[in-house]
Short mmCIF file of C-alpha atoms in Angstrom, two decimals:
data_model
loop_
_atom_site.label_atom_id
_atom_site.label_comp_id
_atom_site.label_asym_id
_atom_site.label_seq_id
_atom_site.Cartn_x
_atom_site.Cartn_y
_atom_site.Cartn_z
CA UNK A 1 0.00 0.00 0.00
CA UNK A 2 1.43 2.94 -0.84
CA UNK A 3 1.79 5.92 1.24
CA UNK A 4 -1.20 8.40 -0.14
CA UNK A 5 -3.33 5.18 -0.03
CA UNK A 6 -2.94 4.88 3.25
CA UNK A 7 -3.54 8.10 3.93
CA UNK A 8 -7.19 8.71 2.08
CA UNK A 9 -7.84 4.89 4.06
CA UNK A 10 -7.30 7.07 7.07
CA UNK A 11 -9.52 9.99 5.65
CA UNK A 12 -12.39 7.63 5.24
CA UNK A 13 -12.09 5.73 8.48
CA UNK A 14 -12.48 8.90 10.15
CA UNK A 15 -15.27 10.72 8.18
CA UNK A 16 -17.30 7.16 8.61
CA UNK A 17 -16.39 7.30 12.22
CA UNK A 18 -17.23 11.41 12.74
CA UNK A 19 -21.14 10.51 10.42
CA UNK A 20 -21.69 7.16 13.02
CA UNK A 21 -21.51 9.37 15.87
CA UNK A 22 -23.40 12.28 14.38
CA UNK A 23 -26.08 9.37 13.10
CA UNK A 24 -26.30 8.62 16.97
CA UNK A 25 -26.56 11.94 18.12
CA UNK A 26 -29.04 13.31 15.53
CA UNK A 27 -31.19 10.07 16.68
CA UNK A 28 -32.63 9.04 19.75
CA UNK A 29 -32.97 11.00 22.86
CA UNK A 30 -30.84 12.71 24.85
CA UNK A 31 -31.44 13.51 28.19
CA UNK A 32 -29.80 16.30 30.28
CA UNK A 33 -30.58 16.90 33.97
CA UNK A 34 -30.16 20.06 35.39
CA UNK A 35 -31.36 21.98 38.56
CA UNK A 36 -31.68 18.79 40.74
CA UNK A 37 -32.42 19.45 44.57
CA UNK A 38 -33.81 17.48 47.45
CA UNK A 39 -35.92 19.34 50.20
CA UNK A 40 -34.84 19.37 53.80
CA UNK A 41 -37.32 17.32 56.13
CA UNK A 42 -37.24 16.19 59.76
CA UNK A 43 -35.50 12.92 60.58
CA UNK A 44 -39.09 11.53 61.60
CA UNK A 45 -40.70 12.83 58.18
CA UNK A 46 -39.95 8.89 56.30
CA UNK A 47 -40.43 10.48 53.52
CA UNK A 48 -38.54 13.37 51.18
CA UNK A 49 -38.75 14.68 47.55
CA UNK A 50 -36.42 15.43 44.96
CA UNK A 51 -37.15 18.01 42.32
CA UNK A 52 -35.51 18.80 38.77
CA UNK A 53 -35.35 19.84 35.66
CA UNK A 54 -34.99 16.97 32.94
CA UNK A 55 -34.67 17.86 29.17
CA UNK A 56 -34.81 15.76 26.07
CA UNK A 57 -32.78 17.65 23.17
CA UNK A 58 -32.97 14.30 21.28
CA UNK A 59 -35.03 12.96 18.44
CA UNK A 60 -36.97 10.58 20.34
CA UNK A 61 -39.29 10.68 23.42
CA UNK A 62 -37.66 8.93 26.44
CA UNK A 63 -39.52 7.95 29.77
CA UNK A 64 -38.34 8.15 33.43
CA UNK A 65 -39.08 4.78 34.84
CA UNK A 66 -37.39 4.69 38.34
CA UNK A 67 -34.73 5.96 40.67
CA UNK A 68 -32.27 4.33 43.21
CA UNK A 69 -30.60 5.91 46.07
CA UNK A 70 -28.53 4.57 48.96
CA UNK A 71 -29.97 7.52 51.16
CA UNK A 72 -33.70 5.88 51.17
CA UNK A 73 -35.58 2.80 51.35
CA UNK A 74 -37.47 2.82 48.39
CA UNK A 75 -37.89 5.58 45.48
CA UNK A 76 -40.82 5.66 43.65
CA UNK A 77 -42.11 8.40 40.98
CA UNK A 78 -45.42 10.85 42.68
CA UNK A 79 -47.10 13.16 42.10
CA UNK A 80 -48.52 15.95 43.66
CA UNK A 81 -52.74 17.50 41.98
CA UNK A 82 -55.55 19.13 42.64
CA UNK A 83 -58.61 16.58 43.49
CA UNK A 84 -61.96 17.32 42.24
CA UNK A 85 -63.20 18.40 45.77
CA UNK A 86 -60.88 20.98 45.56
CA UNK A 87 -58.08 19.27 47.88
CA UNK A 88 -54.36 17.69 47.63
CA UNK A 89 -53.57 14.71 46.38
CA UNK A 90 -50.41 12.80 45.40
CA UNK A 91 -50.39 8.99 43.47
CA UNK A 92 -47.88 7.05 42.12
CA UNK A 93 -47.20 8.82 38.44
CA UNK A 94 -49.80 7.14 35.86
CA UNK A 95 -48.30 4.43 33.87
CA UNK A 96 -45.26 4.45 36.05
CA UNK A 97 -43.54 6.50 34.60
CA UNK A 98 -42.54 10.34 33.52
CA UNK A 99 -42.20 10.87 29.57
CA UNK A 100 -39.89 13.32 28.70
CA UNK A 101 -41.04 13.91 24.99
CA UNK A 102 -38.44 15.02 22.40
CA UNK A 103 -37.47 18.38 22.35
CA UNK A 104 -39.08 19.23 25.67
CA UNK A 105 -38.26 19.78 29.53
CA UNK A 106 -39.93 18.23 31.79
CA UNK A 107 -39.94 19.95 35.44
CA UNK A 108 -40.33 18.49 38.82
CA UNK A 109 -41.66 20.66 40.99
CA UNK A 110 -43.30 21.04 44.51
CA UNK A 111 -46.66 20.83 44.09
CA UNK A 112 -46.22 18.41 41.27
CA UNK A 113 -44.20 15.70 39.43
CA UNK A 114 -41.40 14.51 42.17
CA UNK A 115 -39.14 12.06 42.70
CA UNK A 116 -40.44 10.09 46.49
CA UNK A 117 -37.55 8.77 48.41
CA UNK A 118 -39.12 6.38 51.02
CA UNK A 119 -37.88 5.50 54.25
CA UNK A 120 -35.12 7.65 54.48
CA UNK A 121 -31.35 6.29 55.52
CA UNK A 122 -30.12 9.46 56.09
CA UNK A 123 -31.33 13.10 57.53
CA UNK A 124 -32.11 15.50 54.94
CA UNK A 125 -30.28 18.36 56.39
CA UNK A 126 -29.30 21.21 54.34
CA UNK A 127 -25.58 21.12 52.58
CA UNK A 128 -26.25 17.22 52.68
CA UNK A 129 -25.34 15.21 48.92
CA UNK A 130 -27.74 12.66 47.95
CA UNK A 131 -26.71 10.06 45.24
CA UNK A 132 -28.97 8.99 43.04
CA UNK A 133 -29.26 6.93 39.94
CA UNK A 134 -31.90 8.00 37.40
CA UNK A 135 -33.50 4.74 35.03
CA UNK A 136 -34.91 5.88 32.16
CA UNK A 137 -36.87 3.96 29.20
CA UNK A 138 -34.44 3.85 26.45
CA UNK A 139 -31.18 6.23 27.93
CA UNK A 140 -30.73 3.69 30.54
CA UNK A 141 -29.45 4.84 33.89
CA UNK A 142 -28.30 8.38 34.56
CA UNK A 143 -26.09 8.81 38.24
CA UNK A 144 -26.59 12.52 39.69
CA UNK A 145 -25.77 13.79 42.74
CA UNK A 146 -28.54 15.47 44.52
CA UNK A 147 -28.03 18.62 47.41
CA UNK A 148 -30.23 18.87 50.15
CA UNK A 149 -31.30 22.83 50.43
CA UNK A 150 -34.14 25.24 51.13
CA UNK A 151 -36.59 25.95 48.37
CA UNK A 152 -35.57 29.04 46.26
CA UNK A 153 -38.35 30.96 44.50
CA UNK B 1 -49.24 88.60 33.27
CA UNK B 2 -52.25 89.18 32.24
CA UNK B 3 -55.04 88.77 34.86
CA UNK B 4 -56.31 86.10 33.14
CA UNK B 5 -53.07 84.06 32.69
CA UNK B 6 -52.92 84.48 36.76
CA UNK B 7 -56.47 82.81 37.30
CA UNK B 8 -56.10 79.90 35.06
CA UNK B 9 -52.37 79.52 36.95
CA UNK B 10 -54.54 79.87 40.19
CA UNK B 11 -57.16 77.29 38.85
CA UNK B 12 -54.03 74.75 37.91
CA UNK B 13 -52.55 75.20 41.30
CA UNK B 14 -55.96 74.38 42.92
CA UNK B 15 -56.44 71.19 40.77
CA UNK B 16 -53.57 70.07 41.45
CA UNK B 17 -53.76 70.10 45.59
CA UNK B 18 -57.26 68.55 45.22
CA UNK B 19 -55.36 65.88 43.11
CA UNK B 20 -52.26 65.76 45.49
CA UNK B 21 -54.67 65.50 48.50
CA UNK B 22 -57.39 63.27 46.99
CA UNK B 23 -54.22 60.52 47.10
CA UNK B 24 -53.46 61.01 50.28
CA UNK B 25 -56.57 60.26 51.23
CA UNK B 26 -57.15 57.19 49.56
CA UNK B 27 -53.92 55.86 50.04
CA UNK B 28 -54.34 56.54 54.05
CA UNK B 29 -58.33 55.54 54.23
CA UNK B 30 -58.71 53.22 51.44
CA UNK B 31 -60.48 49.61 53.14
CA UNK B 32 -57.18 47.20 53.44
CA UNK B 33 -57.42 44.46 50.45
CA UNK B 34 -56.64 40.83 51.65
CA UNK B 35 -54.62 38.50 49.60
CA UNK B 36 -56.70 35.31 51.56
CA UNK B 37 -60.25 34.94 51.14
CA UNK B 38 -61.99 37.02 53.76
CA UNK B 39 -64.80 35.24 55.59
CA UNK B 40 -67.68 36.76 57.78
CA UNK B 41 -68.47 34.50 60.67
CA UNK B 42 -71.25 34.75 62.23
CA UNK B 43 -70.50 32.40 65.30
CA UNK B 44 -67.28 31.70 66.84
CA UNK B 45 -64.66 29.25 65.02
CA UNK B 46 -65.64 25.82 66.91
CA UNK B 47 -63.69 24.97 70.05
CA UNK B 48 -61.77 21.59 70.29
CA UNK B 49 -58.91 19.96 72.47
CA UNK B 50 -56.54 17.55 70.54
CA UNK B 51 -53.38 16.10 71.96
CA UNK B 52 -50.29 17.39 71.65
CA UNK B 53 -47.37 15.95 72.70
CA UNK B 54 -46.83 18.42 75.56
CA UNK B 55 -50.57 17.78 76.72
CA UNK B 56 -54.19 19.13 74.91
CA UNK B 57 -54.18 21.92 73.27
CA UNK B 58 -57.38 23.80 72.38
CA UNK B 59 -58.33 26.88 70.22
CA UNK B 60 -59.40 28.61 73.31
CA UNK B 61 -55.84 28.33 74.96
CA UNK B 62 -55.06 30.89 72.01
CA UNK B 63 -57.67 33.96 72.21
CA UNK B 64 -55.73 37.43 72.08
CA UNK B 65 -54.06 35.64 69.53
CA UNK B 66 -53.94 34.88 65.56
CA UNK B 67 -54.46 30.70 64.58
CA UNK B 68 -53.12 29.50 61.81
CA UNK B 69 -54.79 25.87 61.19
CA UNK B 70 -53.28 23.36 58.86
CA UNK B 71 -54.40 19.84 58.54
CA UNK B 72 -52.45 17.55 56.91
CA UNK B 73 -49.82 14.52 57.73
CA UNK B 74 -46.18 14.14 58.55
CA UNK B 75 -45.62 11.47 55.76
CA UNK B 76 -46.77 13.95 53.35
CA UNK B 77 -43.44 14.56 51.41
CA UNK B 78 -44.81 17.21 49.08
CA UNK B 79 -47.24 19.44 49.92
CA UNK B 80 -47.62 19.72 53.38
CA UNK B 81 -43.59 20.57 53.61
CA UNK B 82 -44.36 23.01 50.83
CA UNK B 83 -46.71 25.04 53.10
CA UNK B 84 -45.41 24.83 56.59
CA UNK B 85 -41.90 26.43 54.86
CA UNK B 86 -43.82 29.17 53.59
CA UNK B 87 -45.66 29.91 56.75
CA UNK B 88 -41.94 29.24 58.44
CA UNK B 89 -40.88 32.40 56.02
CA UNK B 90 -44.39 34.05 57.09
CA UNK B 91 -43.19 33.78 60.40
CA UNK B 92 -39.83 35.75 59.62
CA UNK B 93 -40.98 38.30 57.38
CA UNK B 94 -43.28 39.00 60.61
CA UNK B 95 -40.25 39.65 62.89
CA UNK B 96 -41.24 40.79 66.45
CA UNK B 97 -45.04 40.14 65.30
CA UNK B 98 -44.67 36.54 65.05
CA UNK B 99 -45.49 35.57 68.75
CA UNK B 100 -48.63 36.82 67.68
CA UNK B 101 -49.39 33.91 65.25
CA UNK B 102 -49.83 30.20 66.37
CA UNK B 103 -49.72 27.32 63.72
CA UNK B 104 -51.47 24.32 64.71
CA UNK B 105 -51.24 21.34 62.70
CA UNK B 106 -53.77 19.01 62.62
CA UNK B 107 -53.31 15.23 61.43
CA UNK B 108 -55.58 13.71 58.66
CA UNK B 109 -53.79 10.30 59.74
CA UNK B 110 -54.54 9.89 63.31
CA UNK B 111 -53.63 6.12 62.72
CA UNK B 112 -49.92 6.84 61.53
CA UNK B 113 -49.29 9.94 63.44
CA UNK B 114 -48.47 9.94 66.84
CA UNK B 115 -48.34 13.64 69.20
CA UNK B 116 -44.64 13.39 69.32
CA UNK B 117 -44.24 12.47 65.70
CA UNK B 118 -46.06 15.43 65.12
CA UNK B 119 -44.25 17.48 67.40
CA UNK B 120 -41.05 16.78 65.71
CA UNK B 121 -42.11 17.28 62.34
CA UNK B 122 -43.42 20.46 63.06
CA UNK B 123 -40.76 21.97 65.24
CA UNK B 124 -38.46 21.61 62.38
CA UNK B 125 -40.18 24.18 60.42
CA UNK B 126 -40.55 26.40 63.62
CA UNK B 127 -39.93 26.07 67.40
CA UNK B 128 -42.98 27.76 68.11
CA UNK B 129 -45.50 25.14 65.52
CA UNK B 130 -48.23 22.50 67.17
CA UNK B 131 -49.02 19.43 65.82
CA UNK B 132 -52.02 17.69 67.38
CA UNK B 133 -53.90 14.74 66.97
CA UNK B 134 -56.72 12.66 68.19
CA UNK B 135 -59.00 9.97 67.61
CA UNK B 136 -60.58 9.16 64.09
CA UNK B 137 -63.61 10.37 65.47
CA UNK B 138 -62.40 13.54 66.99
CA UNK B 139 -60.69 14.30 63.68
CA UNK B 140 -63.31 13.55 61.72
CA UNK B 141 -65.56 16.02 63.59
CA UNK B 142 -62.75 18.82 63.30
CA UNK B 143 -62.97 18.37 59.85
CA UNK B 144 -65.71 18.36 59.40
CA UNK B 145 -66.64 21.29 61.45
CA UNK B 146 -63.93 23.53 59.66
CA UNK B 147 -65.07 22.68 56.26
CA UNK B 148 -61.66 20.12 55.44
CA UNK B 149 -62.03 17.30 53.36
CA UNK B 150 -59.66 14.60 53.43
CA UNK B 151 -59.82 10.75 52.13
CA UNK B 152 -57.23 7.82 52.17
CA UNK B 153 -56.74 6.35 49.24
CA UNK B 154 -54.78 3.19 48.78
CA UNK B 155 -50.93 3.62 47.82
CA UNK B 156 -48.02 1.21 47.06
CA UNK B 157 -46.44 -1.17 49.31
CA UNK B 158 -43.88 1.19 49.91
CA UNK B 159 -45.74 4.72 50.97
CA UNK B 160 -48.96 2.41 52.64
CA UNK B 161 -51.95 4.45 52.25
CA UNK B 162 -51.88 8.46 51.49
CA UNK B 163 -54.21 10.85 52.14
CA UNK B 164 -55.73 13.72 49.77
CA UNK B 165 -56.81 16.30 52.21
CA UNK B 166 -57.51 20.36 51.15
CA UNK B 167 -54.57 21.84 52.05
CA UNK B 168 -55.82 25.38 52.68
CA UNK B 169 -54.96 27.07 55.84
CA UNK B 170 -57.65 28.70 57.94
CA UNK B 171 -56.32 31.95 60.02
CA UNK B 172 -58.96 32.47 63.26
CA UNK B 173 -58.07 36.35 64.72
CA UNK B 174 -57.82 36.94 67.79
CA UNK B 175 -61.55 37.15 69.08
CA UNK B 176 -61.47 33.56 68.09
CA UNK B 177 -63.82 33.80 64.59
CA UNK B 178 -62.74 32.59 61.25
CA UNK B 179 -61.02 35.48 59.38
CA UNK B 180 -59.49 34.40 56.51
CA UNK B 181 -58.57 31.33 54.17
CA UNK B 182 -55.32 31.28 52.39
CA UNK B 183 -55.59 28.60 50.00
CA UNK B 184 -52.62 26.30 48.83
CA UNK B 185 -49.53 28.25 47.40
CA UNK B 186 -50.12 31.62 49.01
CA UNK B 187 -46.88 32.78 49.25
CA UNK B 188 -45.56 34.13 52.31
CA UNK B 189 -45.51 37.86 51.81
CA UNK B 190 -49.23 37.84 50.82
CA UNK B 191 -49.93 35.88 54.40
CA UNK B 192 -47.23 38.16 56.27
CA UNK B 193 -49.33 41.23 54.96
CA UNK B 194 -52.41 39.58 56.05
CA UNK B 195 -51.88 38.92 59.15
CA UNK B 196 -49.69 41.84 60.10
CA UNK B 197 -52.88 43.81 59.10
CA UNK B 198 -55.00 41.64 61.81
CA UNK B 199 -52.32 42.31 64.21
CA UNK B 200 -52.26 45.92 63.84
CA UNK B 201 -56.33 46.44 63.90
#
């Protein structure tokens, strides 16, 4: 092989290489987290709520299905709504999960979509880092850390 | 100038005090608009006596003073937290006022929540916070007689049952009748201005 050979072999490896990953980019979704907080509760309050911002700039709708954390018992997906008569309510999220449609941010919020963390391991005291592992539908899992802190407006 | 250009100045002059003084007024008589919904009781908000975990408490202990009632529960992650930290920042924006404002909590889940449960939970969000409970009946009639709803529902095997309860919170002034209603998500400077108002009149 000579040299120049060699050299446009190169040339197309890499142009094949740089379209694969911009093929995998442009399809799909991608999910970005930002914003992510956990609110301060009493040690006897079992449970405590995380809250964020999650954004799909992908091509594809995704889905939250489930979260993992060392700091509590169990995490499920809630969420907070008016009821009919007028009062508050919270349920597990319908269908079990969050969809996070392409091109869109979802928020979790007080007051609405949140992440539960059951039976708490640790106190929820302000300054405190919470690890948790996001599982979503087709991104798979997504680690974060999470800091405890007041509620900002 | 002309003796005319010196009565229209004089007219100007004089429209503009009646202008200057006509704000005055309003601003310093106008009636006081609440952010809560104002209520006109006829009777007195109804006595009770729930346990605390520092004995019973009942609304009567508090006359001369502003209640703030909340019912909800202590494994209420969401909103409940949500609105005892804004009546915690209600509290703070009052300053020197705030000993004139007692928050008693009320538990929807008499079966889960025990008077020092409750007393913890609530002291977290401010020394001065009650939490009370009682029995289902007792609650019930509470409830009931304040106009609350509240239902358990079943949940997962995880959070046991929840309850959806209205999540309003009912401020009774301080010659014990039903003043106001600040719904959910009032935020604290609306209440603050509220209540300072009821403190001050």
């Amino acid at each position: 092989m000579t040299r120049r050979n060699l050299w446009i072999g190169l040339a197309v490896a890499v142009l094949a290489a740089l379209s694969l990953t911009a093929c995998q980019k442009a399809q799909g979704p991608q999910i970005e987290i930002t914003d992510a907080w956990g609110r301060p509760s009493p040690k006897v309050a079992t449970a405590g709520a995380f809250y964020m911002t999650i954004r799909n700039t992908g091509t594809e709708d995704d889905a939250l299905i489930g979260a993992d954390s060392d700091a509590c018992g169990v995490v499920e997906l809630h969420e907070s709504f008016k009821t009919p008569e007028g009062a508050m309510g919270m349920r597990p999220v319908q269908g079990g999960k969050i969809v996070i449609p392409a091109g869109e941010t979802v928020e979790l919020k007080m007051g609405g979509l949140h992440i539960m963390c059951i039976d708490k391991q640790v106190d929820f005291t302000p300054g405190t880092k919470v690890r948790l592992v996001l599982h979503f539908e087709k991104s798979g899992d997504i680690p974060l850390e999470v800091e405890i802190r007041q509620p900002m407006k | 100038m002309s003796s005319g250009a010196k009565r229209g100045l004089g007219w100007a002059l004089g429209a503009l005090l009646l202008i200057v003084l006509g704000w005055w007024g309003w601003q310093r008589f106008r009636p006081y608009a609440f952010h809560g919904t104002v209520l006109q009781s006829a009777e007195p908000a109804p006595d009770f006596t729930l346990m605390s975990a520092d004995g019973p408490v009942s609304l009567s202990d508090f006359r001369g003073r502003i209640v703030m009632l909340y019912f909800g529960y202590t494994f209420c992650p969401d909103v409940c937290p949500t609105t005892l930290f804004e009546v915690q920042k209600t509290m703070e924006l009052l300053g020197e006022d705030a000993d004139q404002v007692q928050l008693i909590m009320i538990s929807v889940d008499p079966l889960r929540d025990t008077p020092e449960r409750l007393k913890e939970y609530v002291q977290y969000f401010h020394p001065s916070f009650i939490g009370v409970t009682g029995s289902e009946d007792e609650i019930a009639q509470v409830a009931t007689q304040y106009g609350i709803y509240y239902e358990k529902h079943e949940g997962t095997p995880a959070t046991g049952y929840l309850v959806d309860h209205t999540a309003t919170l009912t401020v009774v002034d301080r010659k014990g009748y039903v003043k106001l209603i600040f719904p959910y998500g009032t935020p604290a400077e609306d209440m603050a201005a509220d209540l300072k108002y009821l403190i001050e009149h």
